[in-house]
Amino acid sequence: MSNKIVEGKLFVSPFTGKVYKVKKIHMNSVVMEEVENESRQLLTEKGTIGNFCEKVIEQHIPDFLFEERKS
């Protein structure tokens, strides 16, 4: 993925429609948690995020997610 991945960024799965937030980055590993259910997490490598998720563009963030993003 060409864009830099940073903690707090939102991604959406085009397969499930679930929105994930980058929770932790360690070296080449990334922990992402589902925004609506923080107990669901994904562990992946930085280079593979683009294979199964799309970056959420600020204009397309629903209101309830935008409020969380500001805090």
JSON list of C-alpha atoms in Angstrom, two decimals, residues 13-67:
[
{"chain": "A", "resi": 13, "resn": "SER", "atom": "CA", "xyz": [-13.54, -4.01, 4.32]},
{"chain": "A", "resi": 14, "resn": "PRO", "atom": "CA", "xyz": [-15.27, -4.04, 0.92]},
{"chain": "A", "resi": 15, "resn": "PHE", "atom": "CA", "xyz": [-16.20, -7.67, 1.60]},
{"chain": "A", "resi": 16, "resn": "THR", "atom": "CA", "xyz": [-18.03, -7.19, 4.92]},
{"chain": "A", "resi": 17, "resn": "GLY", "atom": "CA", "xyz": [-18.56, -3.41, 5.13]},
{"chain": "A", "resi": 18, "resn": "LYS", "atom": "CA", "xyz": [-16.96, -3.43, 8.59]},
{"chain": "A", "resi": 19, "resn": "VAL", "atom": "CA", "xyz": [-14.89, -0.40, 9.58]},
{"chain": "A", "resi": 20, "resn": "TYR", "atom": "CA", "xyz": [-11.56, -0.96, 11.34]},
{"chain": "A", "resi": 21, "resn": "LYS", "atom": "CA", "xyz": [-9.25, 1.44, 13.15]},
{"chain": "A", "resi": 22, "resn": "VAL", "atom": "CA", "xyz": [-5.48, 0.97, 13.27]},
{"chain": "A", "resi": 23, "resn": "LYS", "atom": "CA", "xyz": [-4.87, 0.39, 16.96]},
{"chain": "A", "resi": 24, "resn": "LYS", "atom": "CA", "xyz": [-1.18, -0.50, 17.14]},
{"chain": "A", "resi": 25, "resn": "ILE", "atom": "CA", "xyz": [1.77, -0.71, 14.77]},
{"chain": "A", "resi": 26, "resn": "HIS", "atom": "CA", "xyz": [4.88, -2.67, 15.69]},
{"chain": "A", "resi": 27, "resn": "MET", "atom": "CA", "xyz": [7.61, -2.93, 13.09]},
{"chain": "A", "resi": 28, "resn": "ASN", "atom": "CA", "xyz": [5.80, -4.52, 10.11]},
{"chain": "A", "resi": 29, "resn": "SER", "atom": "CA", "xyz": [2.74, -5.79, 12.04]},
{"chain": "A", "resi": 30, "resn": "VAL", "atom": "CA", "xyz": [-0.55, -3.94, 12.42]},
{"chain": "A", "resi": 31, "resn": "VAL", "atom": "CA", "xyz": [-3.35, -4.57, 14.92]},
{"chain": "A", "resi": 32, "resn": "MET", "atom": "CA", "xyz": [-6.71, -3.25, 13.74]},
{"chain": "A", "resi": 33, "resn": "GLU", "atom": "CA", "xyz": [-9.92, -3.27, 15.76]},
{"chain": "A", "resi": 34, "resn": "GLU", "atom": "CA", "xyz": [-13.49, -3.14, 14.54]},
{"chain": "A", "resi": 35, "resn": "VAL", "atom": "CA", "xyz": [-14.96, 0.28, 15.33]},
{"chain": "A", "resi": 36, "resn": "GLU", "atom": "CA", "xyz": [-18.38, -1.01, 16.40]},
{"chain": "A", "resi": 37, "resn": "ASN", "atom": "CA", "xyz": [-17.00, -3.95, 18.40]},
{"chain": "A", "resi": 38, "resn": "GLU", "atom": "CA", "xyz": [-13.56, -3.36, 19.91]},
{"chain": "A", "resi": 39, "resn": "SER", "atom": "CA", "xyz": [-13.26, -6.98, 20.98]},
{"chain": "A", "resi": 40, "resn": "ARG", "atom": "CA", "xyz": [-12.89, -7.99, 17.32]},
{"chain": "A", "resi": 41, "resn": "GLN", "atom": "CA", "xyz": [-9.37, -7.43, 16.09]},
{"chain": "A", "resi": 42, "resn": "LEU", "atom": "CA", "xyz": [-7.25, -8.22, 13.04]},
{"chain": "A", "resi": 43, "resn": "LEU", "atom": "CA", "xyz": [-3.52, -8.82, 12.99]},
{"chain": "A", "resi": 44, "resn": "THR", "atom": "CA", "xyz": [-1.81, -8.33, 9.64]},
{"chain": "A", "resi": 45, "resn": "GLU", "atom": "CA", "xyz": [1.28, -6.97, 7.96]},
{"chain": "A", "resi": 46, "resn": "LYS", "atom": "CA", "xyz": [1.49, -3.42, 6.66]},
{"chain": "A", "resi": 47, "resn": "GLY", "atom": "CA", "xyz": [1.91, -4.58, 3.08]},
{"chain": "A", "resi": 48, "resn": "THR", "atom": "CA", "xyz": [-1.26, -6.67, 3.06]},
{"chain": "A", "resi": 49, "resn": "ILE", "atom": "CA", "xyz": [-3.80, -4.15, 4.36]},
{"chain": "A", "resi": 50, "resn": "GLY", "atom": "CA", "xyz": [-4.45, -2.89, 0.82]},
{"chain": "A", "resi": 51, "resn": "ASN", "atom": "CA", "xyz": [-5.39, -6.42, -0.27]},
{"chain": "A", "resi": 52, "resn": "PHE", "atom": "CA", "xyz": [-8.46, -6.61, 1.97]},
{"chain": "A", "resi": 53, "resn": "CYS", "atom": "CA", "xyz": [-9.25, -3.06, 3.15]},
{"chain": "A", "resi": 54, "resn": "GLU", "atom": "CA", "xyz": [-9.72, 0.39, 1.66]},
{"chain": "A", "resi": 55, "resn": "LYS", "atom": "CA", "xyz": [-8.73, 3.57, 3.44]},
{"chain": "A", "resi": 56, "resn": "VAL", "atom": "CA", "xyz": [-11.74, 5.58, 4.62]},
{"chain": "A", "resi": 57, "resn": "ILE", "atom": "CA", "xyz": [-11.74, 9.06, 3.13]},
{"chain": "A", "resi": 58, "resn": "GLU", "atom": "CA", "xyz": [-12.68, 11.75, 5.68]},
{"chain": "A", "resi": 59, "resn": "GLN", "atom": "CA", "xyz": [-15.68, 12.96, 3.61]},
{"chain": "A", "resi": 60, "resn": "HIS", "atom": "CA", "xyz": [-17.19, 9.46, 3.67]},
{"chain": "A", "resi": 61, "resn": "ILE", "atom": "CA", "xyz": [-17.01, 8.87, 7.42]},
{"chain": "A", "resi": 62, "resn": "PRO", "atom": "CA", "xyz": [-20.49, 8.49, 8.95]},
{"chain": "A", "resi": 63, "resn": "ASP", "atom": "CA", "xyz": [-21.31, 10.99, 11.70]},
{"chain": "A", "resi": 64, "resn": "PHE", "atom": "CA", "xyz": [-20.99, 8.50, 14.56]},
{"chain": "A", "resi": 65, "resn": "LEU", "atom": "CA", "xyz": [-17.48, 7.58, 13.38]},
{"chain": "A", "resi": 66, "resn": "PHE", "atom": "CA", "xyz": [-16.50, 11.20, 12.77]},
{"chain": "A", "resi": 67, "resn": "GLU", "atom": "CA", "xyz": [-17.25, 12.08, 16.41]}
]
